[in-house]
Coordinates of C-alpha atoms in Angstrom, one line a residue:
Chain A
X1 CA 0.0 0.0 0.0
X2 CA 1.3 3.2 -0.6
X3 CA 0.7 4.7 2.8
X4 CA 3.0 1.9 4.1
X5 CA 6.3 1.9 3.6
X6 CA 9.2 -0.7 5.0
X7 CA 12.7 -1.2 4.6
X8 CA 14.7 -2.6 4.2
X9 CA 13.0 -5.2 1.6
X10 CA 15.4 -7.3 1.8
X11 CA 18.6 -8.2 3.8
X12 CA 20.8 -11.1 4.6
X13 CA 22.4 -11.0 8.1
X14 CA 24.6 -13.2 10.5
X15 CA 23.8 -15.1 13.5
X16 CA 24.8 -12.7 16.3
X17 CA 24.4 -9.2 15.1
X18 CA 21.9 -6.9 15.7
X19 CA 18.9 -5.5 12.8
X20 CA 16.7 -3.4 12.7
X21 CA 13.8 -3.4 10.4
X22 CA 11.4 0.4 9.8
X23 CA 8.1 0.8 9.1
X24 CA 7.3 4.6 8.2
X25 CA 3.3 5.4 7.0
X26 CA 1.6 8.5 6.2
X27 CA -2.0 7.4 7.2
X28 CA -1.7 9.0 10.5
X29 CA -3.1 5.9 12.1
X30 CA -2.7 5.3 15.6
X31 CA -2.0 1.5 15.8
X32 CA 0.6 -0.2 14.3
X33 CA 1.7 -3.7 14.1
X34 CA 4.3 -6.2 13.2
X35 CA 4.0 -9.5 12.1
X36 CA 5.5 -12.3 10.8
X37 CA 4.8 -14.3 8.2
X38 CA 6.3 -17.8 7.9
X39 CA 5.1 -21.4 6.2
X40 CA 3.0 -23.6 8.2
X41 CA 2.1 -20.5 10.9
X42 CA 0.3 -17.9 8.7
X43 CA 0.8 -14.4 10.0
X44 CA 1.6 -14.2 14.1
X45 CA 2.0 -10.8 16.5
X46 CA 5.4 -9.7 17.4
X47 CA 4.9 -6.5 19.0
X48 CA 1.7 -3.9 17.9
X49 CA 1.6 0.3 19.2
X50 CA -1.0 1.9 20.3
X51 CA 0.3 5.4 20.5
X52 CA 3.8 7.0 20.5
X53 CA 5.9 5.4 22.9
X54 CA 3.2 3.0 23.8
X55 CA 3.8 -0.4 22.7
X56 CA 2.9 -4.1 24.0
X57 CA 3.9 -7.8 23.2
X58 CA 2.3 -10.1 21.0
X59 CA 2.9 -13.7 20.5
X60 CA 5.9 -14.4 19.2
X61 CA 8.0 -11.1 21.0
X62 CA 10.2 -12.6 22.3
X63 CA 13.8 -11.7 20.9
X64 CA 12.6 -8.6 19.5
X65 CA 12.0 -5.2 20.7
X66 CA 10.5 -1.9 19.6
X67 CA 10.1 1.6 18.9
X68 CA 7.8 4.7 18.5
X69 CA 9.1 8.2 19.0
X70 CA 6.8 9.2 16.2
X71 CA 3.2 8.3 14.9
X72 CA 4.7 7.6 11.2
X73 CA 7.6 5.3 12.4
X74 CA 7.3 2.0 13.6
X75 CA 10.9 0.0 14.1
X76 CA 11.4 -3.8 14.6
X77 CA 15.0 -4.7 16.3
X78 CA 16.3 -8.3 16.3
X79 CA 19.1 -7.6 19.0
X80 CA 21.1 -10.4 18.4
X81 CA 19.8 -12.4 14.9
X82 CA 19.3 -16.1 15.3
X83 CA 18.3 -18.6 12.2
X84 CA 14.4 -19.1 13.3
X85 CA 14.0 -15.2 13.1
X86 CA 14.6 -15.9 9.2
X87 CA 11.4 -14.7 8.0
X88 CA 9.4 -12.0 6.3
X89 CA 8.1 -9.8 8.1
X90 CA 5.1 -7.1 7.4
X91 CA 4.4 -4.1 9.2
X92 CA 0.9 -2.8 9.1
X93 CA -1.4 0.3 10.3
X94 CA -5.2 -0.3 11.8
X95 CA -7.8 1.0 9.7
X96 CA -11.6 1.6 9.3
X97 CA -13.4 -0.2 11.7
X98 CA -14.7 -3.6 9.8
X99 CA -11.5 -3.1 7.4
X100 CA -8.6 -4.6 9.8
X101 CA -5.3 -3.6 8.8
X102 CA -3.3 -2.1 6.0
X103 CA -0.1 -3.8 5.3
X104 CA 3.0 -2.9 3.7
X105 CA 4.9 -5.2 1.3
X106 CA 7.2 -6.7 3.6
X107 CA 11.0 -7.4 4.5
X108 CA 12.1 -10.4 3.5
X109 CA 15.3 -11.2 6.0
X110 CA 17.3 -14.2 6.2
X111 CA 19.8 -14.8 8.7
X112 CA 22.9 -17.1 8.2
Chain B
X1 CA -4.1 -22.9 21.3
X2 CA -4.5 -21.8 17.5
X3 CA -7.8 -19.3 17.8
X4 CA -8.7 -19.6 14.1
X5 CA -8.1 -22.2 11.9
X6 CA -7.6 -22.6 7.7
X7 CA -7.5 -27.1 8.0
X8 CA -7.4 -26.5 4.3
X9 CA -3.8 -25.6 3.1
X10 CA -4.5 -25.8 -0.6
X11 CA -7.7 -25.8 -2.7
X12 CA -7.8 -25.8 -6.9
X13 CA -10.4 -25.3 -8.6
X14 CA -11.6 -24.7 -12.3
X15 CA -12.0 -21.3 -14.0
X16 CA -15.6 -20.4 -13.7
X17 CA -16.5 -22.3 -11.0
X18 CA -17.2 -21.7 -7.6
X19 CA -14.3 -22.0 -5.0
X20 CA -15.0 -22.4 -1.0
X21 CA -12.7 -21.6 1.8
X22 CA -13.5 -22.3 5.1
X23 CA -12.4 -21.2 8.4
X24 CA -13.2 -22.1 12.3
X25 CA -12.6 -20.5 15.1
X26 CA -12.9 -21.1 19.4
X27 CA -13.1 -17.8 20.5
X28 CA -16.6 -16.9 21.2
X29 CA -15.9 -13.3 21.8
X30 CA -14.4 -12.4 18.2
X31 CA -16.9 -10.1 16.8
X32 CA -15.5 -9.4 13.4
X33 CA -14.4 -11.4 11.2
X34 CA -12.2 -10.8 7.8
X35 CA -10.5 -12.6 4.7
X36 CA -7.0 -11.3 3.5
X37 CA -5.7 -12.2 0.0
X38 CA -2.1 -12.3 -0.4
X39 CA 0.2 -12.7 -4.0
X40 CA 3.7 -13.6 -3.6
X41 CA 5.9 -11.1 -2.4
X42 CA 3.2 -8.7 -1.5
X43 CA 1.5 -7.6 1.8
X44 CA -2.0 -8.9 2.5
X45 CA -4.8 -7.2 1.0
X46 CA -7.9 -6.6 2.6
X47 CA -10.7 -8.3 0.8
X48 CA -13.9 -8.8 2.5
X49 CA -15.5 -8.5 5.9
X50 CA -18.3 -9.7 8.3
X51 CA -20.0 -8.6 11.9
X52 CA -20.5 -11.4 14.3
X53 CA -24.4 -9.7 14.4
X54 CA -24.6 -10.8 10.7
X55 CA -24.8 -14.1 8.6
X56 CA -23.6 -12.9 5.5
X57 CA -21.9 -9.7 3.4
X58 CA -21.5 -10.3 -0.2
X59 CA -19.0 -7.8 -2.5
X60 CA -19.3 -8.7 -5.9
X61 CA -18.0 -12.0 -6.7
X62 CA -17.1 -12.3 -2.8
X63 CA -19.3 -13.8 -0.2
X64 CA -18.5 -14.7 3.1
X65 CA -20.8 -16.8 6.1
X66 CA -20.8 -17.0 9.0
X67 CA -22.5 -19.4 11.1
X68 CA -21.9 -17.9 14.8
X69 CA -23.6 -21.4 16.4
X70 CA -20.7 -23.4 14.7
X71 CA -17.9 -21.0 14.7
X72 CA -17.4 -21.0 11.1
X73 CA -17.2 -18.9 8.5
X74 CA -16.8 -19.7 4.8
X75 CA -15.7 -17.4 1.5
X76 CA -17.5 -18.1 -1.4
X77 CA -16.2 -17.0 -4.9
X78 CA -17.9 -17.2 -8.0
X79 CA -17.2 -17.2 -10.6
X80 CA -13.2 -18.4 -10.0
X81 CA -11.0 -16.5 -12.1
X82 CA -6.9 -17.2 -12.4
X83 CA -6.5 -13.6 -10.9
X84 CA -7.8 -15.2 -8.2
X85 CA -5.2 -17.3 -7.2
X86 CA -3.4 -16.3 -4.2
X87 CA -3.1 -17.2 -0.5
X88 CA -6.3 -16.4 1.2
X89 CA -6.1 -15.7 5.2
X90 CA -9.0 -15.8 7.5
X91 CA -8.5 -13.4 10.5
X92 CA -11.0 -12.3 13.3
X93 CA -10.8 -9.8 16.2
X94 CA -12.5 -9.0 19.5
X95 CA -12.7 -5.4 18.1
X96 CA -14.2 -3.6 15.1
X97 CA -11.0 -5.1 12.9
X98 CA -9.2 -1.1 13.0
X99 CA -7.9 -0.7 16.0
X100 CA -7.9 -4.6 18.0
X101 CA -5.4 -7.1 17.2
X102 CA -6.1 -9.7 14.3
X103 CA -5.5 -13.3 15.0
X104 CA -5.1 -14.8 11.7
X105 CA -5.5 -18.2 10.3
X106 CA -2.6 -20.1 8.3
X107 CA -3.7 -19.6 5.0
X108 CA -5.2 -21.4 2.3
X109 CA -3.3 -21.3 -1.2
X110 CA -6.3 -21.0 -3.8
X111 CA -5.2 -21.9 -7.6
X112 CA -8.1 -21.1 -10.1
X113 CA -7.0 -23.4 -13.4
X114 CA -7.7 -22.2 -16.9

């Protein structure tokens, strides 16, 4: 979508070092969210914001931590990479009641 | 303990015909439900909705169910095109779906044959 926008798209990384993934949108939507996507689990929670500076777990948070100084940026930090964080990984923005989220296309990160 | 559930993880169908995905959820107190299409190497895209006070919502070729007493909801599409195919995910919330977390089903990879 083009209110969404994350970056990298893609990046390879090794076992060990820190990453950090950004989600930047110009909806001006409150709530923001990362998932990830990977086969056999569909899409799970890492972490969601409900306001600047205001954050909370989701399911799978462990191992990753986050950020929001500002309504339009949303960042995902892997602080030390491991192999099962390989996955993509999509940042989205709630929406209109009845219309869930909008999601941006996605970092696709491998770590080796 | 998975909250929604896609026990379908492929369905093909013929072009023109109808194609059914199915979902089932355990959570009595979701209240919205929704159905995401996704294309490789794309985000999900919002498709179709339904409120837990309603049966169905139909868009077009889209249709979804739901059948509260069961804790299913189906998504009907007729007629199947090939643009169609895609990974379709089945998501519900205890919310109005804008501002509550989505749980979200593992996806069902729909390919609509010529």
């Amino acid at each position: 979508d083009a209110g969404i926008t994350q970056s990298p798209r893609h990046k390879v990384t090794e076992t060990g070092t820190p990453v950090t993934l950004r989600c930047h949108q110009t909806e001006n939507h409150r709530y923001m969210y990362w998932y990830r996507q990977d086969p056999g689990h569909g899409l799970r929670l890492i972490h969601y914001s409900y306001g600047v500076k205001d954050t909370d777990k989701g399911e799978v948070s462990d191992g990753y931590s986050v950020s929001r100084s500002k309504t339009e940026d949303f960042l995902l930090t892997l602080e030390s990479a491991t192999s099962s964080q390989t996955s993509v990984y999509f940042c989205a923005t709630g929406g209109f009641p009845g219309y869930g989220y909008t999601f941006g296309s996605g970092t696709r990160l491998t770590v080796v | 303990d998975q909250q929604v559930k896609q026990n379908s993880p492929s369905l093909s169908v013929q072009e023109g015909r109808i194609s059914i995905l199915n979902c089932d959820y355990t959570n009595s107190m979701f209240d919205y439900f929704l159905w995401y299409k996704k294309y490789p190497a794309e985000g999900p895209t919002f498709l179709i909705s339904i409120s837990s006070i309603k049966d169905k919502n139909e868009d077009g070729r889209f249709t979804v169910f739901l059948n509260k007493s069961a804790k299913h909801l189906s998504l009907h599409i007729v007629p199947s095109q090939p643009g169609d195919s895609a990974v379709y995910f089945c998501a519900a919330s205890e919310g109005e779906g804008g501002s509550e977390k989505l749980v979200f089903g593992k996806g069902t990879k729909l390919t609509v044959n010529p």
